[in-house]
Coordinates of C-alpha atoms in Angstrom, one line a residue:
A154 CA 86.5 -24.2 -204.2
E155 CA 88.6 -21.7 -206.7
E156 CA 91.2 -23.7 -209.3
A157 CA 94.7 -21.9 -210.1
V158 CA 95.8 -21.7 -213.5
A159 CA 99.5 -22.1 -214.0
G160 CA 101.6 -19.6 -214.4
G161 CA 98.6 -16.8 -213.1
P162 CA 97.3 -16.4 -210.1
A163 CA 93.6 -18.5 -209.1
L164 CA 90.9 -17.6 -210.7
P165 CA 87.1 -17.6 -209.1
A166 CA 85.4 -20.3 -210.0
E167 CA 82.0 -18.7 -210.9
P168 CA 82.0 -16.0 -214.0
I169 CA 80.9 -13.1 -211.3
T170 CA 81.5 -12.3 -208.0
I171 CA 79.6 -9.6 -205.9
T172 CA 81.7 -8.0 -203.0
V173 CA 79.9 -5.6 -200.3
E174 CA 82.3 -3.6 -198.1
E175 CA 80.8 -1.3 -195.3
H176 CA 83.1 1.1 -193.8
V177 CA 81.8 2.9 -190.1
S178 CA 82.8 5.4 -188.3
V179 CA 81.0 5.8 -184.6
D180 CA 82.4 8.9 -181.9
M181 CA 79.8 8.8 -178.8
T182 CA 80.1 10.5 -174.8
R183 CA 81.4 8.8 -172.1
D184 CA 78.2 9.1 -171.0
G185 CA 76.9 6.2 -173.9
A186 CA 74.9 9.3 -176.2
L187 CA 75.6 8.9 -179.0
N188 CA 78.0 12.2 -181.2
S189 CA 77.6 10.8 -184.7
M190 CA 77.3 7.5 -186.8
E191 CA 78.6 7.3 -190.4
V192 CA 78.0 4.2 -192.9
Q193 CA 79.9 4.1 -196.3
G194 CA 79.2 1.2 -198.3
T195 CA 80.3 0.3 -202.4
M196 CA 79.1 -2.8 -203.8
T197 CA 81.6 -4.0 -206.1
L198 CA 81.3 -6.8 -209.5
E199 CA 83.7 -7.9 -211.1
V200 CA 83.5 -10.3 -213.7
Y201 CA 85.9 -13.0 -215.0
Q202 CA 84.4 -14.5 -218.2
E203 CA 83.0 -12.7 -221.5
D204 CA 79.8 -14.9 -222.7
S205 CA 79.2 -14.0 -219.1
A206 CA 80.0 -9.9 -219.3
C207 CA 76.0 -8.8 -220.9
V208 CA 74.3 -8.7 -216.6
R209 CA 71.8 -7.4 -215.1
V210 CA 71.9 -7.4 -211.3
H211 CA 69.0 -8.0 -209.4
V212 CA 68.5 -6.1 -205.8
E213 CA 65.8 -6.6 -203.4
Q214 CA 66.0 -3.4 -200.4
G215 CA 64.9 -4.1 -197.6
E216 CA 63.1 -2.0 -194.6
A217 CA 66.9 -1.1 -193.5
C218 CA 67.5 1.4 -196.2
A219 CA 65.6 3.6 -195.0
G220 CA 67.8 6.5 -194.2
F221 CA 70.2 5.4 -196.2
Q222 CA 71.9 7.8 -199.6
L223 CA 72.2 5.5 -202.5
K224 CA 73.7 6.7 -205.8
T225 CA 74.8 4.3 -209.0
H226 CA 77.3 4.4 -210.6
P227 CA 77.3 7.1 -214.1
N228 CA 76.7 3.9 -216.4
I229 CA 74.5 2.5 -215.2
D230 CA 70.9 2.8 -215.8
K231 CA 69.4 4.9 -213.0
K232 CA 65.5 4.3 -213.6
L233 CA 65.7 1.4 -214.4
F234 CA 67.5 0.5 -211.2
S235 CA 64.7 2.5 -209.1
G236 CA 61.6 0.9 -210.6
E237 CA 62.8 -2.2 -210.6
G238 CA 66.2 -2.6 -208.8
V239 CA 67.3 -3.6 -211.1
L240 CA 71.0 -2.5 -211.8
G241 CA 71.9 -2.9 -215.7
L242 CA 74.0 -0.9 -218.3
K243 CA 72.8 2.1 -220.1
Q244 CA 73.5 0.7 -223.4
P245 CA 72.0 -3.4 -222.3
D246 CA 74.0 -5.0 -225.3
R247 CA 77.3 -3.0 -223.9
P248 CA 79.7 -5.3 -221.4
F249 CA 80.7 -4.8 -218.4
P250 CA 85.3 -4.7 -218.3
I251 CA 86.0 -8.3 -218.0
G252 CA 88.3 -8.7 -214.5
T253 CA 88.2 -5.4 -213.9
A254 CA 86.2 -4.5 -210.9
L255 CA 83.3 -1.9 -210.8
G256 CA 81.5 -0.1 -207.6
V257 CA 78.1 -0.5 -209.0
L258 CA 76.1 1.1 -206.2
K259 CA 77.1 3.2 -202.7
W260 CA 75.7 4.6 -200.1
R261 CA 76.2 6.5 -196.7
R262 CA 74.6 7.2 -193.9
Q263 CA 74.7 9.4 -191.1
T264 CA 73.0 8.8 -187.6
S265 CA 72.8 10.3 -184.6
D266 CA 70.2 7.4 -183.4
E267 CA 71.5 5.9 -180.5
S268 CA 69.4 2.6 -181.3
A269 CA 71.8 2.1 -184.5
V270 CA 74.7 1.7 -182.7
P271 CA 76.3 -1.9 -182.6
L272 CA 78.6 -1.7 -179.8
T273 CA 78.3 0.8 -176.8
I274 CA 81.0 0.9 -174.4
N275 CA 80.8 2.0 -170.9
C276 CA 83.0 3.0 -168.2
W277 CA 83.1 3.7 -164.6
P278 CA 86.4 5.1 -162.8
S279 CA 86.3 5.2 -159.9
V280 CA 88.9 6.2 -156.9
S281 CA 89.2 4.3 -153.7
G282 CA 91.6 5.3 -151.1
S283 CA 95.0 5.9 -153.3
E284 CA 94.4 3.7 -156.0
T285 CA 91.5 3.6 -158.9
Y286 CA 88.9 0.7 -159.3
V287 CA 87.7 1.0 -163.3
N288 CA 84.4 -1.2 -164.7
V289 CA 84.5 -1.5 -168.0
E290 CA 81.2 -3.3 -170.2
Y291 CA 80.2 -3.6 -173.3
E292 CA 75.9 -3.7 -174.6
T293 CA 75.1 -5.3 -177.6
D294 CA 70.7 -6.1 -179.0
G295 CA 72.5 -9.0 -180.5
S296 CA 71.6 -8.7 -184.0
R297 CA 74.8 -8.7 -186.0
D298 CA 77.9 -11.1 -185.1
L299 CA 81.0 -8.8 -184.4
H300 CA 83.7 -11.1 -185.3
N301 CA 87.9 -10.4 -183.2
T302 CA 86.3 -7.6 -181.3
V303 CA 89.1 -5.4 -179.8
I304 CA 88.2 -2.4 -177.1
A305 CA 91.2 -1.0 -176.7
I306 CA 91.6 1.0 -172.1
P307 CA 94.2 3.9 -172.3
I308 CA 96.3 3.3 -169.0
P309 CA 97.9 6.3 -167.7
P310 CA 101.5 6.6 -165.4
C311 CA 101.3 3.8 -162.9
R312 CA 104.2 2.7 -160.6
D313 CA 102.4 -1.0 -161.6
P314 CA 100.9 -2.4 -164.0
P315 CA 97.2 -2.3 -163.7
Q316 CA 96.0 -5.4 -162.4
V317 CA 92.5 -7.6 -163.8
T318 CA 90.1 -8.3 -160.7
Q319 CA 87.4 -9.4 -164.2
V320 CA 87.5 -10.0 -166.9
D321 CA 84.8 -11.6 -169.9
G322 CA 87.6 -12.6 -172.4
D323 CA 91.0 -12.8 -172.6
Y324 CA 93.2 -8.6 -171.9
R325 CA 96.6 -7.5 -173.1
Y326 CA 98.6 -5.2 -171.9
D327 CA 101.0 -2.7 -173.6
A328 CA 103.0 -0.7 -171.2
R329 CA 104.8 0.8 -174.4
Q330 CA 101.6 2.0 -175.6
G331 CA 99.8 1.8 -172.2
V332 CA 97.5 0.5 -173.1
L333 CA 95.2 -2.3 -172.6
F334 CA 93.6 -4.6 -174.7
W335 CA 90.5 -6.3 -174.0
D336 CA 90.6 -8.7 -176.5
V337 CA 86.1 -10.1 -176.4
G338 CA 86.2 -12.0 -180.0
L339 CA 82.7 -12.8 -180.7
I340 CA 79.9 -11.1 -179.1
D341 CA 76.8 -12.4 -180.7
A342 CA 73.6 -13.2 -179.4
S343 CA 75.1 -15.8 -176.5
N344 CA 77.0 -13.4 -175.0
T345 CA 74.7 -9.4 -175.2
T346 CA 76.8 -7.9 -172.2
G347 CA 80.4 -8.5 -171.2
S348 CA 82.3 -6.7 -168.3
M349 CA 86.1 -5.5 -166.8
E350 CA 87.3 -4.7 -164.5
I351 CA 90.8 -3.2 -163.7
V352 CA 92.9 -1.5 -160.7
L353 CA 95.3 1.4 -161.3
A354 CA 98.2 1.6 -158.3
T355 CA 97.7 5.6 -158.8
Q356 CA 95.0 8.2 -157.7
A357 CA 94.0 8.6 -161.5
D358 CA 91.9 11.4 -163.3
E359 CA 88.7 10.3 -164.7
S360 CA 89.8 11.7 -168.5
S361 CA 92.8 9.7 -167.9
V362 CA 91.2 6.7 -169.2
F363 CA 89.5 8.2 -172.6
P364 CA 89.7 8.3 -175.3
I365 CA 88.4 4.4 -175.0
T366 CA 88.3 2.7 -179.1
C367 CA 87.1 -1.0 -180.4
N368 CA 87.3 -2.8 -183.7
F369 CA 85.5 -5.3 -184.9
D370 CA 84.7 -7.3 -187.8
S371 CA 81.7 -8.1 -189.3
V372 CA 79.7 -9.8 -192.5
S373 CA 76.1 -8.0 -191.4
T374 CA 75.6 -4.8 -193.4
F375 CA 74.4 -2.2 -191.7
I376 CA 71.9 -1.5 -195.0
D377 CA 69.6 -4.0 -195.4
L378 CA 70.3 -5.3 -199.1
A379 CA 70.7 -8.4 -201.1
V380 CA 71.4 -9.3 -205.0
T381 CA 68.7 -12.0 -205.7
K382 CA 70.1 -12.8 -208.9
I383 CA 71.8 -12.2 -212.2
V384 CA 70.7 -12.9 -215.5
G385 CA 71.8 -12.5 -218.8
T386 CA 71.0 -9.1 -220.4
A387 CA 69.7 -10.6 -223.7
D388 CA 68.0 -13.7 -222.9
E389 CA 67.6 -13.3 -218.7
A390 CA 69.5 -16.6 -218.1
P391 CA 70.7 -17.2 -215.1
V392 CA 74.1 -16.5 -213.8
K393 CA 76.2 -18.5 -211.5
Y394 CA 78.2 -15.7 -208.9
G395 CA 79.7 -15.8 -206.2
G396 CA 80.0 -12.6 -203.0
A397 CA 81.3 -11.7 -200.4
T398 CA 80.9 -9.0 -197.3
R399 CA 82.2 -7.5 -195.4
V400 CA 82.2 -4.3 -192.6
I401 CA 85.0 -3.2 -191.3
V402 CA 86.1 -0.3 -188.4
D403 CA 87.0 3.4 -189.5
S404 CA 87.3 4.7 -186.8
Y405 CA 85.4 4.0 -183.6
S406 CA 85.8 6.5 -179.5
I407 CA 84.0 6.7 -176.8
E408 CA 85.3 9.7 -175.7

C-alpha cells in the first residue's frame, strides 16, 4: 500500500524499488521463419530513504541468461557482479542517489532461434470464386502469459466489410485504417493456440493481408534474472524493497 504525503505524490511503502523492463522486437516471414529477434532490458534501482542508500543487490542468474550480453553501470563494481552476482557501487561507502532511478544493469540479445519467439502467427489466404478466405492462427508454447494480445491484419479495399466466420476471442474492424484487430486478450497455458477465419468479398492478392503486426504485455522476462535480496553494505542487514517487471513490444511483424 502507498501513503500519500500531503501536498506531494504518493511514496512507495518500501525504501527501495527495483524495476525490470524489457523491450522486444520480432521480425518474421509469412512462412513462419524468424528473420530477427532482439531483446533489450534494464534493471533500475530507486532509493527513497537516505538510511537505505548504501546497499548491495544480490542477483541470481538462471539458464535463460545464456546468449545475453550483460553490462553494468560504470559506477557498479563489475568484478563483484561477475564473481558473486552482486550489484554494488565501486565505492562501498558511497550511497545510491535518493529519489532518482538509476539503471544499474542492462542486457541485450539478438537471435534467429525460432524457439525463442513468444508467439508464432501464421496466415493462409486463399481465393475461392469471387471471395478470399483468410485463415489466421497463433501458437505459443504456454511458457509465459501474454496479456492484452492484439493481432492486426490489413484488409484490402472491398465492396463490403470483411466477414469473420470464426474467431477465438473478439475482433473489431477499423474501416478508416483498413485493419481488422483480433483481440485475443490473455494467452496462457489454457489457450496456446487460436484461430480466426475472415472472408473478403474480393479476389485479394496474398501480399495485401501483410504485414500482420502484434502487440501484448507480459511480466515474464526473456532473461532469467531475479533479485534474491538487498542488504546494507556495512552490516549486510536485509533491506525491504518493492518491484515491478514488464515486457513491452516495440515491434512485432509478420511480412
